[in-house]
Amino acid sequence: MVRPGGRSARVQEAVHAAVRQLEAEAGRTALTVPAIAAKAGVTPSTIYRRWGDLRELLSDVAVERLRPEAPPEDHGGLAEDLRAWAGQFLEEMSSPPGRAYIRDALLGDPDGTNAGQCSAYAAEQVDVILARAAARGEPAPDVETVLDRVVAPIMYRILFRPGSLDAGYPARLVAEVIPAR
Amino acid sequence: MVRPGGRSARVQEAVHAAVRQLEAEAGRTALTVPAIAAKAGVTPSTIYRRWGDLRELLSDVAVERLRPEAPPEDHGGLAEDLRAWAGQFLEEMSSPPGRAYIRDALLGDPDGTNAGQCSAYAAEQVDVILARAAARGEPAPDVETVLDRVVAPIMYRILFRPGSLDAGYPARLVAEVIPAR
C-alpha cells in the first residue's frame, strides 16, 4: 500500500524532520505528538496511525540517525581499517547522542526491526572492510566473528558497563581477531 | 538518610511487591503510579519522591527480578559449568519476560546503575565458576574475557539480532574461550 517516493514517503520525511528540528530547538521534552504534527504540517492522527505512538516514531528517527554516512575509511590494511572503524564506532555510539539513539531505537521497537537495522548497519560496514582485505589477498575473519568479537563487546560495555570503556579497548579486540600473518 | 531494614526498606518491598502482583493480575498496562501506590498502601507522592517516575521504578523492579536465585550448577569441570551457565543465561534472558526485564532495566536508568547491576550479576556467577576451576587446578580465562567473549555476544544477539540465536550458540562461544588442555 505504501508507494515509495509518494505521499507516504513525504509524510515520513516531514515528520522525521519535525522531530529533529523540535529537538534541536527546544530539547527532548518538547517532543510530543501534537507538537511534532504541527511542525510537520500533518494531523496527530496521521502520526498515531502510522507509528502507533511517540516511542515508535522516536525509534524510527533514531535508526535513521544511526545510519552510517560514508563507507569505512581505507587505510590500506585490514588491521588498520578495522581498528579505525571500531574506534569510530565506539566514539559515536558511546557519545551522549549515540547512547540516546541506541536507547530510542531499542525502546520503541516491538518487533525488533529497528534493533536489527542497527546491527545490519555495523555488519555492512564490516563487510566493506573484509571485502577490501580479500581483494588485497589478506587473510580475514568472517563478518559473524567480527560482530561477536568486536562489535558485541563494545556495545555490551556501552549499554551495561560504561565505566569499563577506554579508548584502547577497540584496538585490543581487533588485535585478537586478526589472523597472525 | 536511608536506614536499611527501616521504613525505607519496608516501603521499597511493599512497592516492588505491588508492581509484581498488579502485573501478574492485570498485565503490564495496569501498571500506573496511582494503582501501584493503592496496592502498596502508600501515597503516589511517596513513589514519585523515591523513584522519580514509573519508568525508574520498573527499572528497579526488573533488576531485582534479574538477580540470580542460586549459584551456578557444579558439573565438575570448567567447560561443562560454563556451558550450562551460558545456556541457562541465554534461555532466561531471551525469554519474553527476560527481554522485558532487560528493556525495563536499561530504560529507566538515567545513571546506568541498574544496567551495571545486571552486568555485575553475570560477572558474579562467572566468578564462582572460575574460582571452582582454579580450585580444581584447571587453566581458566579471566572474568573480563568471559564477559567479552561469552556474555557480550549473547546479549548483543538478544538485543540486536534475535533471529540469529540458536541453542548451540553459547556452547560454541564457550568452546572458543576455554584453554586447550
mmCIF file of C-alpha atoms in Angstrom:
data_model
loop_
_atom_site.group_PDB
_atom_site.id
_atom_site.type_symbol
_atom_site.label_atom_id
_atom_site.label_comp_id
_atom_site.label_asym_id
_atom_site.label_seq_id
_atom_site.Cartn_x
_atom_site.Cartn_y
_atom_site.Cartn_z
ATOM 1 C CA MET A 1 0.000 0.000 0.000
ATOM 2 C CA VAL A 2 2.988 2.300 0.506
ATOM 3 C CA ARG A 3 4.251 3.925 -2.696
ATOM 4 C CA PRO A 4 7.971 4.697 -2.344
ATOM 5 C CA GLY A 5 8.545 8.357 -3.066
ATOM 6 C CA GLY A 6 4.819 9.062 -2.901
ATOM 7 C CA ARG A 7 2.726 10.739 -0.236
ATOM 8 C CA SER A 8 3.763 8.213 2.370
ATOM 9 C CA ALA A 9 7.468 8.945 1.884
ATOM 10 C CA ARG A 10 6.828 12.701 2.000
ATOM 11 C CA VAL A 11 4.885 12.379 5.264
ATOM 12 C CA GLN A 12 7.688 10.290 6.761
ATOM 13 C CA GLU A 13 10.342 12.783 5.754
ATOM 14 C CA ALA A 14 8.325 15.755 7.066
ATOM 15 C CA VAL A 15 7.657 14.052 10.404
ATOM 16 C CA HIS A 16 11.268 12.904 10.864
ATOM 17 C CA ALA A 17 12.479 16.432 10.036
ATOM 18 C CA ALA A 18 9.993 17.909 12.516
ATOM 19 C CA VAL A 19 11.358 15.650 15.286
ATOM 20 C CA ARG A 20 14.956 16.664 14.519
ATOM 21 C CA GLN A 21 14.107 20.379 14.394
ATOM 22 C CA LEU A 22 11.966 20.412 17.526
ATOM 23 C CA GLU A 23 14.597 18.519 19.480
ATOM 24 C CA ALA A 24 17.350 20.871 18.305
ATOM 25 C CA GLU A 25 15.291 23.985 19.093
ATOM 26 C CA ALA A 26 13.548 23.046 22.304
ATOM 27 C CA GLY A 27 15.061 19.829 23.621
ATOM 28 C CA ARG A 28 13.821 16.364 24.244
ATOM 29 C CA THR A 29 10.884 17.311 26.455
ATOM 30 C CA ALA A 30 9.358 19.326 23.585
ATOM 31 C CA LEU A 31 8.786 16.106 21.659
ATOM 32 C CA THR A 32 5.056 15.471 21.897
ATOM 33 C CA VAL A 33 2.875 14.081 19.126
ATOM 34 C CA PRO A 34 0.787 17.283 18.801
ATOM 35 C CA ALA A 35 3.899 19.497 18.606
ATOM 36 C CA ILE A 36 5.568 17.229 16.051
ATOM 37 C CA ALA A 37 2.379 17.072 13.971
ATOM 38 C CA ALA A 38 2.014 20.870 13.978
ATOM 39 C CA LYS A 39 5.630 21.331 12.909
ATOM 40 C CA ALA A 40 5.327 18.700 10.153
ATOM 41 C CA GLY A 41 2.001 20.040 8.875
ATOM 42 C CA VAL A 42 0.122 16.794 9.439
ATOM 43 C CA THR A 43 -2.582 15.797 11.908
ATOM 44 C CA PRO A 44 -1.722 13.954 15.124
ATOM 45 C CA SER A 45 -3.894 11.064 13.938
ATOM 46 C CA THR A 46 -1.630 10.672 10.892
ATOM 47 C CA ILE A 47 1.251 10.087 13.296
ATOM 48 C CA TYR A 48 -0.682 7.699 15.535
ATOM 49 C CA ARG A 49 -1.942 5.756 12.516
ATOM 50 C CA ARG A 50 1.484 5.361 11.041
ATOM 51 C CA TRP A 51 3.711 4.964 14.089
ATOM 52 C CA GLY A 52 1.406 3.794 16.863
ATOM 53 C CA ASP A 53 2.936 6.089 19.464
ATOM 54 C CA LEU A 54 5.697 8.594 20.124
ATOM 55 C CA ARG A 55 8.143 5.919 21.235
ATOM 56 C CA GLU A 56 7.898 4.048 17.939
ATOM 57 C CA LEU A 57 8.347 7.267 15.976
ATOM 58 C CA LEU A 58 11.445 8.167 18.017
ATOM 59 C CA SER A 59 12.814 4.673 17.397
ATOM 60 C CA ASP A 60 12.483 5.153 13.630
ATOM 61 C CA VAL A 61 14.137 8.576 13.798
ATOM 62 C CA ALA A 62 16.981 7.171 15.930
ATOM 63 C CA VAL A 63 17.704 4.381 13.449
ATOM 64 C CA GLU A 64 17.882 6.926 10.633
ATOM 65 C CA ARG A 65 20.428 8.856 12.640
ATOM 66 C CA LEU A 66 22.488 5.749 13.325
ATOM 67 C CA ARG A 67 22.812 5.057 9.582
ATOM 68 C CA PRO A 68 26.494 5.377 8.611
ATOM 69 C CA GLU A 69 27.137 8.411 6.436
ATOM 70 C CA ALA A 70 30.058 7.031 4.465
ATOM 71 C CA PRO A 71 31.873 3.746 3.853
ATOM 72 C CA PRO A 72 34.651 2.976 6.354
ATOM 73 C CA GLU A 73 37.995 4.687 5.731
ATOM 74 C CA ASP A 74 40.564 2.778 3.679
ATOM 75 C CA HIS A 75 43.941 2.744 5.435
ATOM 76 C CA GLY A 76 45.454 0.107 3.165
ATOM 77 C CA GLY A 77 45.344 -2.870 5.547
ATOM 78 C CA LEU A 78 42.797 -4.996 7.410
ATOM 79 C CA ALA A 79 44.081 -4.346 10.924
ATOM 80 C CA GLU A 80 44.286 -0.589 10.391
ATOM 81 C CA ASP A 81 40.870 -0.420 8.712
ATOM 82 C CA LEU A 82 39.163 -2.446 11.412
ATOM 83 C CA ARG A 83 40.892 -0.548 14.217
ATOM 84 C CA ALA A 84 39.896 2.807 12.751
ATOM 85 C CA TRP A 85 36.307 1.710 12.197
ATOM 86 C CA ALA A 86 35.905 0.133 15.647
ATOM 87 C CA GLY A 87 37.402 3.200 17.321
ATOM 88 C CA GLN A 88 34.970 5.463 15.496
ATOM 89 C CA PHE A 89 32.061 3.116 16.242
ATOM 90 C CA LEU A 90 32.870 3.263 19.967
ATOM 91 C CA GLU A 91 33.229 7.024 19.866
ATOM 92 C CA GLU A 92 29.926 7.600 18.081
ATOM 93 C CA MET A 93 27.859 5.039 19.952
ATOM 94 C CA SER A 94 29.156 5.969 23.403
ATOM 95 C CA SER A 95 28.629 9.718 22.929
ATOM 96 C CA PRO A 96 25.562 11.152 24.685
ATOM 97 C CA PRO A 97 23.586 11.440 21.413
ATOM 98 C CA GLY A 98 24.728 7.971 20.315
ATOM 99 C CA ARG A 99 23.547 6.441 23.598
ATOM 100 C CA ALA A 100 20.231 8.272 23.328
ATOM 101 C CA TYR A 101 19.695 6.957 19.776
ATOM 102 C CA ILE A 102 20.515 3.373 20.730
ATOM 103 C CA ARG A 103 18.131 3.636 23.661
ATOM 104 C CA ASP A 104 15.366 5.120 21.496
ATOM 105 C CA ALA A 105 15.961 2.557 18.770
ATOM 106 C CA LEU A 106 15.676 -0.361 21.229
ATOM 107 C CA LEU A 107 12.705 1.031 23.102
ATOM 108 C CA GLY A 108 10.042 1.775 20.560
ATOM 109 C CA ASP A 109 10.686 -1.367 18.620
ATOM 110 C CA PRO A 110 8.070 -4.013 19.379
ATOM 111 C CA ASP A 111 9.089 -6.353 16.549
ATOM 112 C CA GLY A 112 12.865 -5.907 16.676
ATOM 113 C CA THR A 113 13.123 -4.423 13.175
ATOM 114 C CA ASN A 114 14.952 -1.285 14.249
ATOM 115 C CA ALA A 115 17.417 -3.064 16.525
ATOM 116 C CA GLY A 116 18.101 -5.441 13.648
ATOM 117 C CA GLN A 117 18.719 -2.469 11.375
ATOM 118 C CA CYS A 118 21.335 -1.065 13.799
ATOM 119 C CA SER A 119 23.189 -4.359 13.683
ATOM 120 C CA ALA A 120 22.809 -4.543 9.894
ATOM 121 C CA TYR A 121 24.499 -1.125 9.543
ATOM 122 C CA ALA A 122 27.504 -2.386 11.519
ATOM 123 C CA ALA A 123 27.602 -5.633 9.523
ATOM 124 C CA GLU A 124 27.547 -3.715 6.216
ATOM 125 C CA GLN A 125 30.475 -1.540 7.266
ATOM 126 C CA VAL A 126 32.465 -4.562 8.435
ATOM 127 C CA ASP A 127 31.627 -6.322 5.159
ATOM 128 C CA VAL A 128 33.195 -3.493 3.165
ATOM 129 C CA ILE A 129 36.378 -3.723 5.252
ATOM 130 C CA LEU A 130 36.580 -7.516 4.873
ATOM 131 C CA ALA A 131 35.956 -7.352 1.099
ATOM 132 C CA ARG A 132 38.852 -4.904 0.781
ATOM 133 C CA ALA A 133 41.068 -7.282 2.760
ATOM 134 C CA ALA A 134 40.057 -10.149 0.464
ATOM 135 C CA ALA A 135 40.852 -8.024 -2.597
ATOM 136 C CA ARG A 136 44.315 -7.362 -1.142
ATOM 137 C CA GLY A 137 44.793 -11.089 -0.522
ATOM 138 C CA GLU A 138 44.880 -10.630 3.261
ATOM 139 C CA PRO A 139 43.557 -13.472 5.462
ATOM 140 C CA ALA A 140 40.465 -12.210 7.263
ATOM 141 C CA PRO A 141 37.856 -13.425 9.761
ATOM 142 C CA ASP A 142 34.214 -13.587 8.649
ATOM 143 C CA VAL A 143 31.581 -10.968 9.442
ATOM 144 C CA GLU A 144 29.971 -13.072 12.183
ATOM 145 C CA THR A 145 33.281 -13.362 14.003
ATOM 146 C CA VAL A 146 33.818 -9.593 13.880
ATOM 147 C CA LEU A 147 30.281 -8.987 15.158
ATOM 148 C CA ASP A 148 30.798 -11.446 18.039
ATOM 149 C CA ARG A 149 34.322 -10.412 18.953
ATOM 150 C CA VAL A 150 34.474 -6.671 18.245
ATOM 151 C CA VAL A 151 31.007 -5.139 17.825
ATOM 152 C CA ALA A 152 29.199 -7.096 20.571
ATOM 153 C CA PRO A 153 31.739 -6.442 23.371
ATOM 154 C CA ILE A 154 31.823 -2.717 22.529
ATOM 155 C CA MET A 155 28.027 -2.477 22.560
ATOM 156 C CA TYR A 156 27.784 -4.546 25.762
ATOM 157 C CA ARG A 157 30.123 -2.189 27.575
ATOM 158 C CA ILE A 158 28.308 0.871 26.243
ATOM 159 C CA LEU A 159 24.970 -0.429 27.490
ATOM 160 C CA PHE A 160 25.933 -2.329 30.654
ATOM 161 C CA ARG A 161 29.416 -1.287 31.759
ATOM 162 C CA PRO A 162 30.103 2.287 30.677
ATOM 163 C CA GLY A 163 32.741 2.599 33.409
ATOM 164 C CA SER A 164 34.960 -0.026 31.768
ATOM 165 C CA LEU A 165 35.255 1.670 28.382
ATOM 166 C CA ASP A 166 38.593 3.087 27.372
ATOM 167 C CA ALA A 167 39.888 4.376 24.047
ATOM 168 C CA GLY A 168 42.304 1.442 23.683
ATOM 169 C CA TYR A 169 39.579 -1.201 24.017
ATOM 170 C CA PRO A 170 38.581 -1.478 20.323
ATOM 171 C CA ALA A 171 42.215 -1.921 19.244
ATOM 172 C CA ARG A 172 42.683 -4.755 21.766
ATOM 173 C CA LEU A 173 39.568 -6.519 20.496
ATOM 174 C CA VAL A 174 40.696 -6.099 16.873
ATOM 175 C CA ALA A 175 44.184 -7.428 17.615
ATOM 176 C CA GLU A 176 42.663 -10.666 18.952
ATOM 177 C CA VAL A 177 40.519 -11.252 15.899
ATOM 178 C CA ILE A 178 43.025 -10.625 13.095
ATOM 179 C CA PRO A 179 44.825 -13.807 11.970
ATOM 180 C CA ALA A 180 48.580 -13.750 12.608
ATOM 181 C CA ARG A 181 50.479 -13.188 9.339
ATOM 182 C CA MET B 1 19.247 9.223 55.415
ATOM 183 C CA VAL B 2 18.077 5.710 54.455
ATOM 184 C CA ARG B 3 18.009 3.229 57.335
ATOM 185 C CA PRO B 4 18.485 -0.284 55.972
ATOM 186 C CA GLY B 5 15.690 -2.506 57.221
ATOM 187 C CA GLY B 6 13.746 0.533 58.406
ATOM 188 C CA ARG B 7 10.741 2.298 56.946
ATOM 189 C CA SER B 8 12.531 2.940 53.678
ATOM 190 C CA ALA B 9 13.223 -0.749 53.110
ATOM 191 C CA ARG B 10 9.628 -1.647 54.004
ATOM 192 C CA VAL B 11 8.262 0.906 51.530
ATOM 193 C CA GLN B 12 10.538 -0.439 48.828
ATOM 194 C CA GLU B 13 9.482 -4.017 49.437
ATOM 195 C CA ALA B 14 5.761 -3.108 49.501
ATOM 196 C CA VAL B 15 6.023 -1.119 46.258
ATOM 197 C CA HIS B 16 8.058 -3.790 44.450
ATOM 198 C CA ALA B 17 5.552 -6.443 45.589
ATOM 199 C CA ALA B 18 2.656 -4.272 44.392
ATOM 200 C CA VAL B 19 4.239 -3.997 40.928
ATOM 201 C CA ARG B 20 4.711 -7.762 40.707
ATOM 202 C CA GLN B 21 1.168 -8.523 41.901
ATOM 203 C CA LEU B 22 -0.531 -5.939 39.691
ATOM 204 C CA GLU B 23 1.368 -7.109 36.647
ATOM 205 C CA ALA B 24 0.523 -10.753 37.355
ATOM 206 C CA GLU B 25 -3.160 -9.976 37.955
ATOM 207 C CA ALA B 26 -3.908 -7.364 35.339
ATOM 208 C CA GLY B 27 -0.949 -7.148 32.968
ATOM 209 C CA ARG B 28 1.527 -4.545 32.034
ATOM 210 C CA THR B 29 -0.959 -1.820 31.123
ATOM 211 C CA ALA B 30 -2.323 -1.881 34.683
ATOM 212 C CA LEU B 31 0.980 -0.505 35.957
ATOM 213 C CA THR B 32 0.286 3.127 36.796
ATOM 214 C CA VAL B 33 1.714 5.019 39.745
ATOM 215 C CA PRO B 34 -1.725 5.560 41.395
ATOM 216 C CA ALA B 35 -2.648 1.865 41.053
ATOM 217 C CA ILE B 36 0.735 0.717 42.394
ATOM 218 C CA ALA B 37 0.506 3.175 45.299
ATOM 219 C CA ALA B 38 -3.004 1.996 46.220
ATOM 220 C CA LYS B 39 -1.916 -1.646 46.175
ATOM 221 C CA ALA B 40 1.209 -0.923 48.228
ATOM 222 C CA GLY B 41 -0.653 1.240 50.772
ATOM 223 C CA VAL B 42 1.485 4.337 50.136
ATOM 224 C CA THR B 43 0.708 7.679 48.514
ATOM 225 C CA PRO B 44 1.617 8.323 44.873
ATOM 226 C CA SER B 45 3.865 11.145 46.036
ATOM 227 C CA THR B 46 5.919 8.634 48.040
ATOM 228 C CA ILE B 47 6.599 6.809 44.789
ATOM 229 C CA TYR B 48 7.396 9.949 42.817
ATOM 230 C CA ARG B 49 9.682 11.206 45.584
ATOM 231 C CA ARG B 50 11.611 7.989 45.798
ATOM 232 C CA TRP B 51 11.704 6.810 42.169
ATOM 233 C CA GLY B 52 11.125 9.928 40.089
ATOM 234 C CA ASP B 53 8.760 8.215 37.684
ATOM 235 C CA LEU B 54 7.180 4.895 36.738
ATOM 236 C CA ARG B 55 9.991 4.010 34.368
ATOM 237 C CA GLU B 56 12.646 4.261 37.082
ATOM 238 C CA LEU B 57 10.532 2.171 39.441
ATOM 239 C CA LEU B 58 10.061 -0.516 36.767
ATOM 240 C CA SER B 59 13.810 -0.495 36.147
ATOM 241 C CA ASP B 60 14.482 -1.199 39.838
ATOM 242 C CA VAL B 61 11.895 -3.989 39.893
ATOM 243 C CA ALA B 62 13.366 -5.506 36.714
ATOM 244 C CA VAL B 63 16.875 -5.599 38.176
ATOM 245 C CA GLU B 64 15.550 -7.374 41.270
ATOM 246 C CA ARG B 65 13.988 -9.970 39.012
ATOM 247 C CA LEU B 66 17.210 -10.439 37.054
ATOM 248 C CA ARG B 67 19.097 -11.258 40.263
ATOM 249 C CA PRO B 68 20.281 -14.890 40.060
ATOM 250 C CA GLU B 69 18.459 -17.114 42.510
ATOM 251 C CA ALA B 70 21.246 -19.621 43.092
ATOM 252 C CA PRO B 71 24.950 -20.095 42.390
ATOM 253 C CA PRO B 72 25.715 -21.733 39.024
ATOM 254 C CA GLU B 73 25.439 -25.515 38.895
ATOM 255 C CA ASP B 74 28.607 -27.515 39.571
ATOM 256 C CA HIS B 75 29.149 -30.144 36.874
ATOM 257 C CA GLY B 76 32.687 -30.951 37.910
ATOM 258 C CA GLY B 77 34.556 -29.167 35.117
ATOM 259 C CA LEU B 78 35.074 -25.656 33.752
ATOM 260 C CA ALA B 79 33.794 -26.296 30.224
ATOM 261 C CA GLU B 80 30.677 -28.073 31.465
ATOM 262 C CA ASP B 81 29.965 -25.449 34.142
ATOM 263 C CA LEU B 82 30.391 -22.541 31.753
ATOM 264 C CA ARG B 83 28.346 -24.228 29.026
ATOM 265 C CA ALA B 84 25.497 -24.970 31.406
ATOM 266 C CA TRP B 85 25.517 -21.459 32.827
ATOM 267 C CA ALA B 86 25.711 -19.733 29.434
ATOM 268 C CA GLY B 87 22.913 -21.910 28.075
ATOM 269 C CA GLN B 88 20.694 -21.019 31.009
ATOM 270 C CA PHE B 89 21.641 -17.334 30.743
ATOM 271 C CA LEU B 90 20.600 -17.320 27.071
ATOM 272 C CA GLU B 91 17.370 -19.133 27.857
ATOM 273 C CA GLU B 92 16.384 -16.809 30.684
ATOM 274 C CA MET B 93 17.426 -13.537 29.061
ATOM 275 C CA SER B 94 15.911 -14.310 25.664
ATOM 276 C CA SER B 95 12.551 -15.423 27.085
ATOM 277 C CA PRO B 96 9.730 -12.870 26.742
ATOM 278 C CA PRO B 97 9.908 -11.926 30.465
ATOM 279 C CA GLY B 98 13.717 -11.820 30.356
ATOM 280 C CA ARG B 99 13.663 -9.451 27.386
ATOM 281 C CA ALA B 100 11.066 -7.257 29.082
ATOM 282 C CA TYR B 101 13.195 -7.036 32.245
ATOM 283 C CA ILE B 102 16.362 -6.148 30.327
ATOM 284 C CA ARG B 103 14.431 -3.494 28.452
ATOM 285 C CA ASP B 104 12.923 -2.073 31.639
ATOM 286 C CA ALA B 105 16.287 -2.180 33.407
ATOM 287 C CA LEU B 106 18.008 -0.242 30.610
ATOM 288 C CA LEU B 107 15.226 2.277 30.122
ATOM 289 C CA GLY B 108 14.509 3.800 33.475
ATOM 290 C CA ASP B 109 18.148 4.062 34.374
ATOM 291 C CA PRO B 110 19.437 7.595 33.949
ATOM 292 C CA ASP B 111 22.762 6.985 35.723
ATOM 293 C CA GLY B 112 23.498 3.456 34.497
ATOM 294 C CA THR B 113 23.381 1.893 37.970
ATOM 295 C CA ASN B 114 20.808 -0.739 37.076
ATOM 296 C CA ALA B 115 22.451 -1.739 33.799
ATOM 297 C CA GLY B 116 25.718 -2.058 35.731
ATOM 298 C CA GLN B 117 23.982 -4.270 38.278
ATOM 299 C CA CYS B 118 22.772 -6.629 35.509
ATOM 300 C CA SER B 119 26.337 -6.997 34.323
ATOM 301 C CA ALA B 120 27.594 -7.426 37.892
ATOM 302 C CA TYR B 121 25.183 -10.349 38.422
ATOM 303 C CA ALA B 122 26.615 -12.111 35.370
ATOM 304 C CA ALA B 123 30.183 -11.365 36.484
ATOM 305 C CA GLU B 124 29.500 -12.785 39.960
ATOM 306 C CA GLN B 125 28.148 -16.030 38.542
ATOM 307 C CA VAL B 126 31.108 -16.357 36.173
ATOM 308 C CA ASP B 127 33.441 -15.645 39.085
ATOM 309 C CA VAL B 128 32.045 -18.582 41.038
ATOM 310 C CA ILE B 129 32.604 -20.877 38.060
ATOM 311 C CA LEU B 130 36.180 -19.650 37.535
ATOM 312 C CA ALA B 131 37.018 -19.976 41.235
ATOM 313 C CA ARG B 132 35.846 -23.606 41.144
ATOM 314 C CA ALA B 133 38.051 -24.216 38.102
ATOM 315 C CA ALA B 134 41.023 -22.689 39.916
ATOM 316 C CA ALA B 135 40.327 -24.878 42.949
ATOM 317 C CA ARG B 136 40.377 -27.942 40.653
ATOM 318 C CA GLY B 137 43.678 -26.779 39.134
ATOM 319 C CA GLU B 138 42.096 -26.208 35.706
ATOM 320 C CA PRO B 139 43.528 -23.448 33.485
ATOM 321 C CA ALA B 140 40.857 -20.766 33.069
ATOM 322 C CA PRO B 141 40.314 -17.428 31.332
ATOM 323 C CA ASP B 142 39.663 -14.349 33.475
ATOM 324 C CA VAL B 143 36.232 -12.851 34.130
ATOM 325 C CA GLU B 144 36.743 -9.994 31.665
ATOM 326 C CA THR B 145 37.462 -12.453 28.873
ATOM 327 C CA VAL B 146 34.309 -14.437 29.636
ATOM 328 C CA LEU B 147 32.240 -11.233 29.705
ATOM 329 C CA ASP B 148 33.704 -10.117 26.345
ATOM 330 C CA ARG B 149 33.584 -13.475 24.605
ATOM 331 C CA VAL B 150 30.519 -15.233 26.022
ATOM 332 C CA VAL B 151 28.192 -12.824 27.843
ATOM 333 C CA ALA B 152 28.500 -9.842 25.461
ATOM 334 C CA PRO B 153 27.831 -11.770 22.215
ATOM 335 C CA ILE B 154 24.795 -13.487 23.764
ATOM 336 C CA MET B 155 23.377 -10.186 24.981
ATOM 337 C CA TYR B 156 24.142 -8.461 21.663
ATOM 338 C CA ARG B 157 22.180 -11.083 19.743
ATOM 339 C CA ILE B 158 19.297 -10.951 22.220
ATOM 340 C CA LEU B 159 19.027 -7.190 21.847
ATOM 341 C CA PHE B 160 20.020 -6.620 18.226
ATOM 342 C CA ARG B 161 19.841 -9.909 16.312
ATOM 343 C CA PRO B 162 17.212 -12.157 17.872
ATOM 344 C CA GLY B 163 16.903 -14.032 14.552
ATOM 345 C CA SER B 164 20.459 -15.347 14.811
ATOM 346 C CA LEU B 165 20.123 -17.012 18.211
ATOM 347 C CA ASP B 166 20.212 -20.779 18.377
ATOM 348 C CA ALA B 167 20.518 -23.168 21.299
ATOM 349 C CA GLY B 168 24.041 -24.231 20.255
ATOM 350 C CA TYR B 169 25.427 -20.695 20.257
ATOM 351 C CA PRO B 170 26.523 -20.493 23.925
ATOM 352 C CA ALA B 171 28.413 -23.812 23.672
ATOM 353 C CA ARG B 172 30.298 -22.560 20.582
ATOM 354 C CA LEU B 173 31.288 -19.358 22.370
ATOM 355 C CA VAL B 174 32.413 -21.305 25.446
ATOM 356 C CA ALA B 175 34.477 -23.747 23.361
ATOM 357 C CA GLU B 176 36.450 -20.829 21.917
ATOM 358 C CA VAL B 177 37.264 -19.331 25.290
ATOM 359 C CA ILE B 178 38.390 -22.425 27.211
ATOM 360 C CA PRO B 179 42.160 -23.035 27.015
ATOM 361 C CA ALA B 180 43.108 -26.279 25.248
ATOM 362 C CA ARG B 181 44.262 -28.920 27.761
#
